[in-house]
Structure formats: C-alpha cells, structure tokens
Short mmCIF file of C-alpha atoms and ligand atoms in Angstrom, two decimals:
data_model
loop_
_atom_site.label_atom_id
_atom_site.label_comp_id
_atom_site.label_asym_id
_atom_site.label_seq_id
_atom_site.Cartn_x
_atom_site.Cartn_y
_atom_site.Cartn_z
CA UNK A 20 0.01 -0.02 -0.21
CA UNK A 21 1.36 3.36 -1.19
CA UNK A 22 0.45 6.49 0.98
CA UNK A 23 -2.06 9.07 -0.80
CA UNK A 24 -0.71 12.70 -0.52
CA UNK A 25 -4.24 14.04 -0.07
CA UNK A 26 -7.51 13.33 1.49
CA UNK A 27 -10.21 10.87 0.36
CA UNK A 28 -13.41 13.50 0.13
CA UNK A 29 -16.12 13.70 -1.97
CA UNK A 30 -15.25 10.28 -3.84
CA UNK A 31 -11.73 11.39 -5.07
CA UNK A 32 -8.27 11.96 -3.38
CA UNK A 33 -7.79 15.90 -2.65
CA UNK A 34 -4.96 18.15 -2.18
CA UNK A 35 -4.85 18.77 1.64
CA UNK A 36 -5.46 22.50 2.63
CA UNK A 37 -2.05 22.49 4.02
CA UNK A 38 1.50 21.41 3.48
CA UNK A 39 2.08 19.83 6.97
CA UNK A 40 2.33 15.99 6.83
CA UNK A 41 2.56 13.27 9.46
CA UNK A 42 5.50 10.65 9.70
CA UNK A 43 4.21 7.11 9.66
CA UNK A 44 6.55 4.96 11.72
CA UNK A 45 6.92 1.04 12.11
CA UNK A 46 7.08 0.43 15.99
CA UNK A 47 9.35 -2.76 15.23
CA UNK A 48 12.68 -0.84 13.84
CA UNK A 49 11.56 2.66 14.16
CA UNK A 50 11.85 3.63 10.95
CA UNK A 51 9.55 6.22 9.24
CA UNK A 52 7.75 4.02 6.46
CA UNK A 53 5.79 6.61 4.94
CA UNK A 54 3.99 10.07 5.20
CA UNK A 55 0.24 11.24 4.97
CA UNK A 56 -1.14 14.67 5.13
CA UNK A 57 -1.75 16.00 8.45
CA UNK A 58 -5.53 17.48 7.97
CA UNK A 59 -6.67 21.17 9.14
CA UNK A 60 -9.99 22.47 10.41
CA UNK A 61 -10.44 23.30 6.64
CA UNK A 62 -10.22 20.06 5.26
CA UNK A 63 -12.61 18.51 7.67
CA UNK A 64 -14.78 21.35 6.55
CA UNK A 65 -14.69 20.44 3.12
CA UNK A 66 -15.38 16.79 4.27
CA UNK A 67 -18.33 17.53 6.20
CA UNK A 68 -19.95 19.63 3.64
CA UNK A 69 -19.41 16.83 1.18
CA UNK A 70 -20.92 14.33 3.89
CA UNK A 71 -23.87 16.41 4.02
CA UNK A 72 -24.46 16.91 0.54
CA UNK A 73 -24.58 13.30 0.04
CA UNK A 74 -26.67 12.65 2.89
CA UNK A 75 -30.28 12.99 1.20
CA UNK A 76 -29.51 10.69 -1.52
CA UNK A 77 -27.94 7.91 0.84
CA UNK A 78 -30.65 8.17 3.29
CA UNK A 79 -33.17 7.66 0.66
CA UNK A 80 -31.13 4.66 -1.04
CA UNK A 81 -33.37 1.73 -0.32
CA UNK A 82 -31.59 -0.24 2.36
CA UNK A 83 -31.40 -3.46 -0.10
CA UNK A 84 -28.90 -1.40 -2.19
CA UNK A 85 -27.14 0.17 1.02
CA UNK A 86 -26.66 -3.41 1.80
CA UNK A 87 -25.35 -4.48 -1.92
CA UNK A 88 -22.84 -1.84 -1.11
CA UNK A 89 -21.73 -2.83 2.34
CA UNK A 90 -21.37 -6.54 0.61
CA UNK A 91 -19.54 -4.73 -1.91
CA UNK A 92 -16.89 -3.50 0.25
CA UNK A 93 -16.65 -6.75 2.20
CA UNK A 94 -15.89 -8.42 -0.79
CA UNK A 95 -13.18 -6.03 -1.33
CA UNK A 96 -11.91 -6.38 2.22
CA UNK A 97 -11.34 -9.90 1.61
CA UNK A 98 -9.69 -9.55 -1.93
CA UNK A 99 -7.30 -7.28 -0.37
CA UNK A 100 -7.01 -9.21 3.02
CA UNK A 101 -3.06 -9.62 2.64
CA UNK A 102 -2.53 -6.09 1.80
CA UNK A 103 -4.59 -5.23 4.77
CA UNK A 104 -2.56 -7.29 7.44
CA UNK A 105 0.83 -6.06 6.03
CA UNK A 106 -0.22 -2.61 6.36
CA UNK A 107 -1.53 -3.21 9.85
CA UNK A 108 1.93 -5.06 10.59
CA UNK A 109 3.56 -2.02 9.24
CA UNK A 110 2.42 0.57 11.22
CA UNK A 111 1.09 -1.21 14.39
CA UNK A 112 3.49 -3.83 14.56
CA UNK A 113 1.53 -6.49 15.27
CA UNK A 114 2.79 -10.24 14.11
CA UNK A 115 1.52 -11.04 10.72
CA UNK A 116 -0.21 -14.03 11.59
CA UNK A 117 -2.24 -12.07 14.07
CA UNK A 118 -3.12 -9.40 11.43
CA UNK A 119 -4.21 -11.94 9.15
CA UNK A 120 -6.61 -13.43 11.61
CA UNK A 121 -7.93 -10.62 13.49
CA UNK A 122 -6.80 -6.86 11.96
CA UNK A 123 -8.19 -8.27 8.64
CA UNK A 124 -10.38 -11.20 9.66
CA UNK A 125 -12.74 -9.40 11.89
CA UNK A 126 -13.48 -6.42 10.16
CA UNK A 127 -14.38 -8.70 7.14
CA UNK A 128 -16.79 -10.29 9.61
CA UNK A 129 -18.17 -6.95 10.79
CA UNK A 130 -18.56 -5.60 7.43
CA UNK A 131 -20.18 -8.49 6.33
CA UNK A 132 -22.83 -8.46 9.27
CA UNK A 133 -23.80 -5.11 8.72
CA UNK A 134 -24.20 -6.29 4.85
CA UNK A 135 -26.91 -8.46 6.33
CA UNK A 136 -28.02 -6.36 9.05
CA UNK A 137 -28.92 -3.40 6.31
CA UNK A 138 -31.15 -5.78 4.15
CA UNK A 139 -33.03 -7.51 7.14
CA UNK A 140 -33.68 -4.92 9.80
CA UNK A 141 -36.98 -3.27 10.12
CA UNK A 142 -36.69 0.18 9.37
CA UNK A 143 -40.48 0.68 9.80
CA UNK A 144 -42.97 -0.66 12.37
CA UNK A 145 -46.34 -0.69 13.45
CA UNK A 146 -47.38 0.35 16.87
CA UNK A 147 -51.29 0.67 17.51
CA UNK A 148 -52.41 3.52 15.22
CA UNK A 149 -48.74 4.76 14.53
CA UNK A 150 -46.18 3.74 12.05
CA UNK A 151 -42.91 4.35 13.58
CA UNK A 152 -39.71 4.87 11.17
CA UNK A 153 -35.88 4.73 11.81
CA UNK A 154 -34.24 7.14 10.08
CA UNK A 155 -30.70 7.80 9.84
CA UNK A 156 -29.05 10.57 12.30
CA UNK A 157 -27.22 12.41 9.63
CA UNK A 158 -23.68 12.88 9.48
CA UNK A 159 -21.39 10.98 11.74
CA UNK A 160 -18.03 12.11 12.75
CA UNK A 161 -15.92 8.95 13.41
CA UNK A 162 -12.47 9.31 15.49
CA UNK A 163 -10.85 6.10 15.81
CA UNK A 164 -7.83 4.75 17.88
CA UNK A 165 -4.87 3.01 16.76
CA UNK A 166 -5.02 -0.36 18.63
CA UNK A 167 -7.18 -2.27 16.03
CA UNK A 168 -7.13 0.08 13.08
CA UNK A 169 -9.34 -1.33 10.73
CA UNK A 170 -12.06 -2.99 13.05
CA UNK A 171 -12.24 0.26 15.00
CA UNK A 172 -13.34 1.86 11.38
CA UNK A 173 -15.68 -0.67 10.26
CA UNK A 174 -17.25 -1.08 13.60
CA UNK A 175 -18.34 2.56 13.04
CA UNK A 176 -18.49 3.21 9.18
CA UNK A 177 -20.32 -0.14 8.70
CA UNK A 178 -23.50 0.58 11.00
CA UNK A 179 -23.47 4.18 9.88
CA UNK A 180 -23.73 3.46 6.25
CA UNK A 181 -26.44 0.57 6.91
CA UNK A 182 -28.44 2.95 8.56
CA UNK A 183 -28.59 5.48 5.96
CA UNK A 184 -25.74 8.00 7.28
CA UNK A 185 -22.88 9.66 5.99
CA UNK A 186 -19.39 9.42 7.39
CA UNK A 187 -16.17 11.77 8.16
CA UNK A 188 -13.59 9.74 9.76
CA UNK A 189 -10.52 11.03 11.40
CA UNK A 190 -8.36 7.75 12.15
CA UNK A 191 -5.36 7.81 14.56
CA UNK A 192 -2.12 9.68 13.61
CA UNK A 193 -0.27 6.29 14.09
CA UNK A 194 -2.26 4.15 11.85
CA UNK A 195 -3.23 6.17 8.96
CA UNK A 196 -2.48 3.97 6.27
CA UNK A 197 -4.74 1.40 6.87
CA UNK A 198 -7.45 3.95 6.94
CA UNK A 199 -6.19 5.23 3.64
CA UNK A 200 -6.64 1.33 2.37
CA UNK A 201 -10.30 1.36 3.55
CA UNK A 202 -10.89 4.39 1.83
CA UNK A 203 -9.66 2.84 -1.41
CA UNK A 204 -12.04 -0.19 -0.36
CA UNK A 205 -14.89 2.23 -0.15
CA UNK A 206 -14.13 3.74 -3.72
CA UNK A 207 -13.63 0.54 -5.26
CA UNK A 208 -16.96 -0.81 -3.51
CA UNK A 209 -18.97 2.02 -5.40
CA UNK A 210 -20.10 3.81 -2.59
CA UNK A 211 -21.16 7.23 -3.82
CA UNK A 212 -19.23 10.09 -4.00
CA UNK A 213 -19.38 11.78 -0.22
CA UNK A 214 -20.86 9.12 1.43
CA UNK A 215 -17.80 8.62 3.18
CA UNK A 216 -14.79 10.56 3.56
CA UNK A 217 -11.58 10.61 5.31
CA UNK A 218 -9.43 13.26 6.53
CA UNK A 219 -5.82 12.21 8.00
CA UNK A 220 -4.88 14.24 10.87
CA UNK A 221 -3.76 14.94 14.35
CA UNK A 222 -6.34 14.61 17.17
CA UNK A 223 -6.18 18.28 18.49
CA UNK A 224 -6.51 19.71 15.23
CA UNK A 225 -8.29 17.64 12.71
CA UNK A 226 -10.46 15.38 15.51
CA UNK A 227 -11.15 18.59 17.73
CA UNK A 228 -12.36 20.36 14.38
CA UNK A 229 -14.46 17.27 13.45
CA UNK A 230 -16.06 16.74 17.28
CA UNK A 231 -16.76 20.61 17.12
CA UNK A 232 -18.12 21.04 13.60
CA UNK A 233 -22.14 22.19 13.50
CA UNK A 234 -22.46 19.98 10.64
CA UNK A 235 -21.61 16.28 12.39
CA UNK A 236 -24.93 15.00 13.88
CA UNK A 237 -23.58 12.34 15.93
CA UNK A 238 -19.61 12.07 17.02
CA UNK A 239 -18.59 8.38 17.69
CA UNK A 240 -15.44 8.16 19.45
CA UNK A 241 -13.15 5.46 20.57
CA UNK A 242 -10.10 5.92 22.55
CA UNK A 243 -8.96 7.62 26.00
CA UNK A 244 -11.11 8.83 28.73
CA UNK A 245 -9.54 12.00 28.70
CA UNK A 246 -10.65 12.91 25.31
CA UNK A 247 -13.73 11.23 25.49
CA UNK A 248 -14.44 13.23 28.46
CA UNK A 249 -13.94 16.35 26.37
CA UNK A 250 -15.65 14.90 23.34
CA UNK A 251 -18.80 14.21 25.44
CA UNK A 252 -18.78 17.74 26.88
CA UNK A 253 -18.41 19.57 23.80
CA UNK A 254 -21.56 17.17 21.82
CA UNK A 255 -23.55 17.86 25.05
CA UNK A 256 -23.34 21.48 24.75
CA UNK A 257 -24.59 21.35 20.99
CA UNK A 258 -26.79 18.93 22.10
CA UNK A 259 -25.50 16.25 19.56
CA UNK A 260 -25.72 12.39 20.29
CA UNK A 261 -22.39 11.06 21.05
CA UNK A 262 -21.04 7.44 21.57
CA UNK A 263 -18.08 7.08 23.57
CA UNK A 264 -15.87 3.72 23.78
CA UNK A 265 -13.46 4.45 26.63
CA UNK A 266 -11.68 1.25 27.40
CA UNK A 267 -11.43 -0.76 30.44
CA UNK A 268 -9.69 -2.63 33.34
CA UNK A 269 -11.87 -5.91 33.11
CA UNK A 270 -11.31 -9.14 35.34
CA UNK A 271 -11.00 -12.26 34.56
CA UNK A 272 -12.50 -14.31 37.72
CA UNK A 273 -11.70 -17.85 38.21
CA UNK A 274 -13.75 -19.47 40.62
CA UNK A 275 -12.59 -22.56 42.43
CA UNK A 276 -14.44 -25.21 40.55
CA UNK A 277 -12.85 -23.91 37.08
CA UNK A 278 -10.15 -25.69 35.15
CA UNK A 279 -7.37 -23.41 36.42
CA UNK A 280 -5.06 -24.12 34.24
CA UNK A 281 -6.73 -23.57 31.28
CA UNK A 282 -8.37 -20.53 32.56
CA UNK A 283 -4.79 -18.81 33.68
CA UNK A 284 -3.47 -20.01 30.28
CA UNK A 285 -6.05 -18.15 28.22
CA UNK A 286 -6.08 -15.24 30.47
CA UNK A 287 -2.52 -14.67 29.97
CA UNK A 288 -3.10 -14.90 26.18
CA UNK A 289 -5.97 -12.68 26.11
CA UNK A 290 -3.70 -9.93 28.02
CA UNK A 291 -0.64 -10.63 25.73
CA UNK A 292 -2.44 -10.31 22.44
CA UNK A 293 -1.96 -7.24 20.52
CA UNK A 294 0.84 -6.32 23.29
CA UNK A 295 -2.00 -5.48 25.67
CA UNK A 296 -3.72 -2.48 23.68
CA UNK A 297 -7.19 -4.18 23.62
CA UNK A 298 -9.54 -2.28 25.73
CA UNK A 299 -11.40 -5.31 27.02
CA UNK A 300 -8.36 -7.13 27.86
CA UNK A 301 -8.56 -9.06 31.07
CA UNK A 302 -6.15 -7.15 32.97
CA UNK A 303 -6.83 -8.06 36.43
CA UNK A 304 -7.21 -11.87 37.12
CA UNK A 305 -9.13 -12.86 40.23
CA UNK A 306 -8.16 -15.93 41.91
CA UNK A 307 -9.20 -17.60 45.11
CA UNK A 308 -6.99 -17.60 48.07
CA UNK A 309 -6.33 -21.68 48.32
CA UNK A 310 -5.61 -21.47 44.59
CA UNK A 311 -3.27 -18.38 44.41
CA UNK A 312 0.20 -19.63 44.41
CA UNK A 313 -0.52 -22.47 41.85
CA UNK A 314 -2.13 -19.47 39.45
CA UNK A 315 0.79 -17.40 39.79
CA UNK A 316 3.04 -20.01 38.88
CA UNK A 317 1.26 -21.22 35.97
CA UNK A 318 0.68 -17.51 34.90
CA UNK A 319 4.66 -16.74 34.95
CA UNK A 320 5.25 -19.62 33.34
CA UNK A 321 2.94 -18.72 30.42
CA UNK A 322 3.98 -15.24 30.44
CA UNK A 323 7.77 -16.01 29.98
CA UNK A 324 6.71 -18.14 26.81
CA UNK A 325 5.74 -15.12 25.07
CA UNK A 326 8.85 -13.02 24.43
CA UNK A 327 8.92 -10.56 21.77
CA UNK A 328 6.55 -12.46 19.82
CA UNK A 329 3.90 -10.16 21.11
CA UNK A 330 5.38 -7.55 18.78
CA UNK A 331 5.88 -3.95 20.22
CA UNK A 332 3.44 -1.37 21.69
CA UNK A 333 2.76 1.48 19.14
CA UNK A 334 5.25 4.23 19.77
CA UNK A 335 7.47 5.43 22.32
CA UNK A 336 5.32 7.63 24.56
CA UNK A 337 2.89 4.12 24.95
CA UNK A 338 5.99 2.37 25.70
CA UNK A 339 7.14 5.24 27.98
CA UNK A 340 3.73 5.29 29.64
CA UNK A 341 3.61 1.25 30.29
CA UNK A 342 6.92 1.19 31.91
CA UNK A 343 6.18 3.86 34.24
CA UNK A 344 3.10 1.85 35.37
CA UNK A 345 5.66 -1.38 35.68
CA UNK A 346 7.71 1.12 38.09
CA UNK A 347 4.45 1.93 39.82
CA UNK A 348 3.55 -1.52 40.53
CA UNK A 349 6.74 -2.26 41.94
CA UNK A 350 6.97 0.95 43.92
CA UNK A 351 3.48 0.11 45.59
CA UNK A 352 4.48 -3.29 46.71
CA UNK A 353 3.65 -5.45 43.87
CA UNK A 354 5.51 -8.64 43.27
CA UNK A 355 7.25 -9.09 39.58
CA UNK A 356 6.68 -12.65 38.66
CA UNK A 357 7.27 -12.38 34.84
CA UNK A 358 8.72 -9.74 32.76
CA UNK A 359 9.49 -6.21 34.03
CA UNK A 360 11.26 -3.14 32.73
CA UNK A 361 14.02 -5.26 30.50
CA UNK A 362 13.18 -5.04 26.80
CA UNK A 363 12.93 -8.35 24.77
CA UNK A 364 14.38 -6.40 21.89
CA UNK A 365 17.31 -3.96 21.50
CA UNK A 366 15.17 -1.96 18.79
CA UNK A 367 11.57 -1.06 18.53
CA UNK A 368 8.99 -0.20 21.07
CA UNK A 369 9.12 -3.61 22.52
CA UNK A 370 7.73 -4.46 26.15
CA UNK A 371 8.34 -7.67 28.26
CA UNK A 372 5.34 -9.74 28.89
CA UNK A 373 5.06 -8.81 32.12
CA UNK A 374 3.03 -10.50 35.40
CA UNK A 375 2.79 -9.05 38.72
CA UNK A 376 1.30 -10.90 41.69
CA UNK A 377 0.35 -9.71 45.51
CA UNK A 378 -1.60 -6.82 43.47
CA UNK A 379 -4.41 -5.22 45.83
CA UNK A 380 -7.49 -3.96 44.73
CA UNK A 381 -6.06 -0.15 45.68
CA UNK A 382 -2.93 -0.23 43.63
CA UNK A 383 -2.74 2.05 40.64
CA UNK A 384 -2.14 -0.94 38.54
CA UNK A 385 -5.42 -2.38 39.42
CA UNK A 386 -7.17 0.53 38.86
CA UNK A 387 -5.89 2.49 35.43
CA UNK A 388 -5.71 1.12 32.14
CA UNK A 389 -2.15 0.48 31.31
CA UNK A 390 -2.83 -0.55 27.49
CA UNK A 391 0.32 -2.95 27.87
CA UNK A 392 1.39 -6.43 28.07
CA UNK A 393 0.75 -6.14 31.87
CA UNK A 394 -1.47 -8.74 33.94
CA UNK A 395 -2.10 -7.98 37.75
CA UNK A 396 -3.28 -11.06 39.67
CA UNK A 397 -5.38 -10.53 42.57
CA UNK A 398 -6.82 -12.57 45.62
CA UNK A 399 -10.10 -13.07 46.68
CA UNK A 400 -11.54 -14.90 49.63
CA UNK A 401 -14.92 -15.49 48.60
CA UNK A 402 -17.31 -15.07 45.87
CA UNK A 403 -18.87 -11.81 47.46
CA UNK A 404 -15.34 -10.43 47.99
CA UNK A 405 -14.82 -11.59 44.08
CA UNK A 406 -17.61 -9.59 42.94
CA UNK A 407 -16.89 -6.20 44.83
CA UNK A 408 -13.07 -6.62 43.67
CA UNK A 409 -14.06 -7.35 40.03
CA UNK A 410 -16.45 -4.31 40.20
CA UNK A 411 -14.13 -2.06 42.18
CA UNK A 412 -12.85 0.28 39.33
CA UNK A 413 -14.33 3.02 37.50
CA UNK A 414 -14.46 1.17 34.29
CA UNK A 415 -16.95 -1.90 32.96
CA UNK A 416 -16.35 -2.77 29.84
CA UNK A 417 -15.68 -6.48 29.76
CA UNK A 418 -14.53 -9.62 31.50
CA UNK A 419 -14.61 -13.27 31.95
CA UNK A 420 -15.88 -15.83 34.17
CA UNK A 421 -14.39 -19.73 34.72
CA UNK A 422 -16.34 -22.25 36.84
CA UNK A 423 -16.98 -26.16 36.67
CA UNK A 424 -20.58 -25.83 35.55
CA UNK A 425 -21.78 -22.83 32.92
CA UNK A 426 -24.57 -22.06 35.20
CA UNK A 427 -22.32 -21.17 38.25
CA UNK A 428 -20.41 -18.64 35.84
CA UNK A 429 -23.58 -17.26 34.71
CA UNK A 430 -24.89 -16.61 37.82
CA UNK A 431 -21.62 -14.76 38.80
CA UNK A 432 -21.62 -12.78 35.53
CA UNK A 433 -25.00 -11.60 35.93
CA UNK A 434 -23.54 -9.53 39.19
CA UNK A 435 -20.80 -7.98 37.59
CA UNK A 436 -21.20 -4.25 36.26
CA UNK A 437 -20.23 -4.76 33.09
CA UNK A 438 -21.05 -4.94 29.03
CA UNK A 439 -19.51 -8.22 28.18
CA UNK A 440 -18.49 -11.49 29.85
CA UNK A 441 -17.13 -14.46 28.15
CA UNK A 442 -18.16 -17.83 30.28
CA UNK A 443 -15.14 -20.43 30.25
CA UNK A 444 -13.46 -18.73 27.18
CA UNK A 445 -16.63 -18.35 24.97
CA UNK A 446 -15.83 -16.74 21.83
CA UNK A 447 -16.14 -13.35 20.01
CA UNK A 448 -19.14 -12.80 18.57
CA UNK A 449 -19.03 -10.01 15.97
CA UNK A 450 -23.10 -9.53 16.13
CA UNK A 451 -22.97 -9.12 20.00
CA UNK A 452 -23.57 -5.68 21.50
CA UNK A 453 -20.07 -4.06 22.51
CA UNK A 454 -19.62 -1.21 25.24
CA UNK A 455 -19.27 -0.23 28.44
CA UNK A 456 -20.90 -0.04 32.11
CA UNK A 457 -19.71 3.25 34.29
CA UNK A 458 -16.84 4.93 32.71
CA UNK A 459 -16.25 2.71 30.15
CA UNK A 460 -18.17 4.52 27.68
CA UNK A 461 -21.58 5.52 26.48
CA UNK A 462 -23.43 3.44 23.64
CA UNK A 463 -22.94 0.20 21.85
CA UNK A 464 -21.15 -0.88 18.63
CA UNK A 465 -21.80 -4.16 16.57
CA UNK A 466 -24.67 -6.39 15.70
CA UNK A 467 -28.40 -4.62 15.58
CA UNK A 468 -27.42 -2.60 18.87
CA UNK A 469 -24.64 -0.90 17.11
CA UNK A 470 -26.81 -0.32 14.01
CA UNK A 471 -29.32 1.35 16.31
CA UNK A 472 -27.20 4.03 17.89
CA UNK A 473 -27.20 5.56 13.96
CA UNK A 474 -30.74 5.54 13.62
CA UNK A 475 -33.72 8.01 15.37
CA UNK A 476 -37.14 7.36 15.55
CA UNK A 477 -40.18 9.27 13.66
CA UNK A 478 -43.75 8.26 14.71
CA UNK A 479 -46.69 8.76 12.25
CA UNK A 480 -49.94 8.31 13.65
CA UNK A 481 -53.10 7.45 11.96
P1 NAP B 126 -6.48 9.11 22.12
O1 NAP B 126 -5.63 10.56 22.16
O2 NAP B 126 -7.75 9.24 22.86
O3 NAP B 126 -6.97 8.85 20.39
C1 NAP B 126 -8.28 8.39 20.01
C2 NAP B 126 -8.49 9.23 18.87
O4 NAP B 126 -8.76 10.43 19.40
C3 NAP B 126 -7.27 9.42 17.75
O5 NAP B 126 -7.79 9.26 16.61
C4 NAP B 126 -7.01 10.68 18.70
O6 NAP B 126 -5.91 11.42 17.58
C5 NAP B 126 -8.05 11.54 18.54
N1 NAP B 126 -7.89 12.48 19.40
C6 NAP B 126 -6.53 13.22 20.39
N2 NAP B 126 -7.17 14.20 20.77
C7 NAP B 126 -8.06 14.91 20.36
C8 NAP B 126 -8.90 15.89 20.51
N3 NAP B 126 -8.59 16.68 21.33
N4 NAP B 126 -10.35 15.96 20.09
C9 NAP B 126 -10.75 14.83 19.08
N5 NAP B 126 -10.02 13.53 19.07
C10 NAP B 126 -8.73 13.58 19.62
O7 NAP B 126 -5.76 8.08 22.59
P2 NAP B 126 -3.87 7.61 22.76
O8 NAP B 126 -3.29 9.01 22.93
O9 NAP B 126 -4.04 7.00 21.12
O10 NAP B 126 -4.00 6.52 23.71
C11 NAP B 126 -3.74 6.93 24.95
C12 NAP B 126 -4.56 6.21 26.13
O11 NAP B 126 -5.73 5.83 25.57
C13 NAP B 126 -4.27 4.63 25.72
O12 NAP B 126 -3.14 4.15 26.65
C14 NAP B 126 -5.44 3.68 26.51
O13 NAP B 126 -5.28 3.67 27.78
C15 NAP B 126 -6.43 4.77 25.99
N6 NAP B 126 -6.99 4.03 24.56
C16 NAP B 126 -8.35 3.17 24.32
C17 NAP B 126 -8.67 2.76 23.44
C18 NAP B 126 -10.07 2.18 23.51
O14 NAP B 126 -10.10 1.05 22.49
N7 NAP B 126 -10.90 2.40 23.96
C19 NAP B 126 -7.89 2.82 22.05
C20 NAP B 126 -6.43 3.47 22.20
C21 NAP B 126 -6.23 4.19 23.25
P3 NAP B 126 -4.24 10.93 17.46
O15 NAP B 126 -4.10 10.11 16.96
O16 NAP B 126 -3.89 12.35 16.59
O17 NAP B 126 -4.20 11.28 18.80
MG1 MG B 127 -3.46 10.90 21.11
#
C-alpha cells in the first residue's frame, strides 16, 4: 500500500489544505515508512460539507441497495486481505499471523454482518395507530484509535452506512495507512461520492475540528477517557448525540470449580494478545486464595514463553507510559513474577510480557488502564469478595468468568457491572453488542444494537 498525499473527500483524493504531513513509523524498527497529510479544520469542513451534500441521496437509497454496497465493500476487503494485514503490521507492529486473523479477519466479519443487517433490519414498524420509522441520524463524525485500526473504523462506518448516514472519519495519527486503504476499498465498492470521507490528521487539530463541527449530527469516538470526556462535553453543549468507547480494566474471575490451568493460560494469552493494547483485555486476574500460588506460577510460566513474539507497542510514548506503570507496580509493593522493565529487543517499542502477583485492589496497576502486556493477579476470599473486587473500578467494559458448571459462571457474571462477559472462554461474537457500563463509555457497537445507535425514530399517527 502506497500512501496518498491527499484526503479522500467527495469520492476523490484531493489535495490537503495545508502542506503539513505526519510521519508513519514502524514500531518494530522505529523507521519512518511513509507520510500522510496532516488535515486541518479546513479539510474537515470540506469533508463535512461533502458528507452533508451526500446525505439526502444515501438516506433515501433503499436498504437493499445499501446492503449490496456493504457486501461489495466486504468483498473488496476479502480480496485485499493480505494487503490489509501487511499494512497493519507495518504501522502497528503486530505479528503478521495476528494481523491476518484478527486485524483483517474481524473487520471482514463485521462488514459482512452489516451487509446482512441492512438487508433484514425492520426500518419501519406498526405500534397501535402509529407507524414508526427508523431514520438515519445524519452526518457522523468518527474518531478512531490505533489499537485495532481497521476494526475500529469498520465498527463505526459499516453500521453508519447501513443506517443511511454519511461519514467523516479522522483515524489515529499512528495508523493512517490502514485508513487510506479502507477509503480505497470504499471507492472500489462503488459507494457513492461523499458518503464516506477521510481526513487524516492530529487529534487536537483535525479530531477536535470534527467533534466541534456544527454540520456533524453524531460523534462516535473510541480512545482515551481524557479525550472522550471532552468530546462528550462538546457534544452535550451542542445537544448532539455521542457514542464513547473509552476502555476498561476488565476482570478475569476464576472460580474454585474452574479448570485452573486452562483459565490461567487463556487469561494470559488474552492480555498479551495485540501487546496488551485491547480495551476489553482481562488485565486483572482474580483467583481464590487457596489456588493463588498455583495460579501465579502458571501465569508466570505462560507469560515467559511469549517473549518478543507478541510484537511491540505502538509508539515511544506508549512504551514510556507502560514502563511507568510497571515502575509504579513495583513501587507500590506488587511482586514482579514475569517480565519487567528490561526490553526483549534492543530496537523497537517492545515491552516484556509482564505479570504482577500480590496486587491489591487499591494499587494503581489494579485501577488504571495500562494498555500494554501487563497482567495483575489479585486474591479473593469468597465469591462476594470477588464480585466486590471485580466491580471496584470506574470501568465496566468486559470480563471473563470460569467455573466447573456454566450455570455457576452465568450466575456470577450477572453480578458484574460490565457490558460483556466471556463464559469459560466463550468465543468473540461480531454480532454481540460491545460497549461499557460506568466510565467505559456510552452506547454500543456491533450487531443490531450497534446499528440502532445511528438511527432515530419518527412516529406517524393515523
Ligand atoms: P487518544 O488520544 O484518545 O486517541 C484516540 C483518537 O482521538 C485518535 O484518533 C486521536 O488522534 C483523537 N484525538 C486526540 N485528541 C483529540 C481531541 N482533542 N479531539 C478530538 N480527537 C482527539 O488516545 P491515545 O493517545 O492514542 O492513547 C492513550 C490511551 O488511551 C491508551 O494508553 C489507552 O489507555 C487509551 N486507549 C483506549 C482505546 C480503546 O479502545 N478504548 C484505544 C486507544 C487508546 P491522534 O491519533 O492524533 O492522537
Ligand atoms: Mg493521542
């Protein structure tokens, strides 16, 4: 994939308003691999106007035709699967096999699910003497992070297009090449000009301009709590709908009846995957005190096997941030049983897969999102204690429960203040609603629930 030196606006690659550029860096070797234009408020304005102009036509397009365009988009993504994986690997640093299976594979599944949902969703229903129409909210401003660069884009753009909305996307500055590739795919899929627009650029400049633009009807943001809070405040002041996905500190609760080795090994793999840069990662493992020492040993052994194979974190700033959390863990008295500050590679933004034991619920590493390959193992006395610890953070995005019997795990999961729980290692479902309780965010993505975020209702009475 060769970088474009323009913005994809109104169906064509157009020159950016300013000559500023952003360097794209490969986190494995720290080399600059490409440059993309740094968009400004002027580019955002052009893009929003294009999206607004395209809105009436796309909103009036029959859902079956929108579905056909989304199916075409999915097919282009399938055709370009290898290129997607290589691009994500180049700018995010994730191992190629993971990029193929997850970074390319999941967005294809999600795009396919919205091709189907657009065709089958009831955009109209009868309620007594009324007909209720579900209509697109309008122009969507989508702001996405780098951790799952294509998935985060598709999880917003596909439902928005299925709903009949038009979109302006501001992707993360670290992963703009994947976003440009997506724009090429949209173009190839025959989605009409102006329905999807891309402005690459920096968050505080292009991102902020998009979030504040009066021509945007809904802002959908995924990223840090600090930025999300600001975007929520801006949207609130403008009486604009907002969707926020802000990360988590999810608990992996291993009940005494569970298969301990399996639960620990899957739990460690979950945290190390994507170098720990997953908002729903189970970064707190909760183990009964009688099984605690055995679990710690199993986890330390499992983590040590990963080494540099997990890939680096995305950039130098994230590397420094994750290291500072490791230092804080040690300083607050947690016991390092795997990994630590030493990098497994002389070059690149690597962090050693790290496991802390003797972590108590009040420690910083048990409360804050680290966003790196760092696992904290906590001890609980009984089930009530486990529920209290699991629910004892400001977040509530995801979690896991392991037990001998599914029913026992389900009963426990129902007590968790969180949006998703995997039971005994349940598989990822691209149609299940994804989103947070508490400060993990507002709104849901994926599946039918994700589609309804982009719809508003109109009732006609007869
Ligand atoms: P971030 O700054 O919140 O980035 C997310 C997106 O928002 C990016 O596109 C970013 O642009 C943009 N942005 C930044 N400032 C903005 C502003 N003032 N107005 C509008 N948009 C703005 O997150 P980050 O700095 O990449 O990562 C920091 C931490 O956030 C991580 O360590 C992690 O804890 C959390 N995080 C969570 C998720 C998640 O999935 N929930 C994903 C990534 C990060 P730029 O790329 O130019 O900054
Ligand atoms: Mg940032």
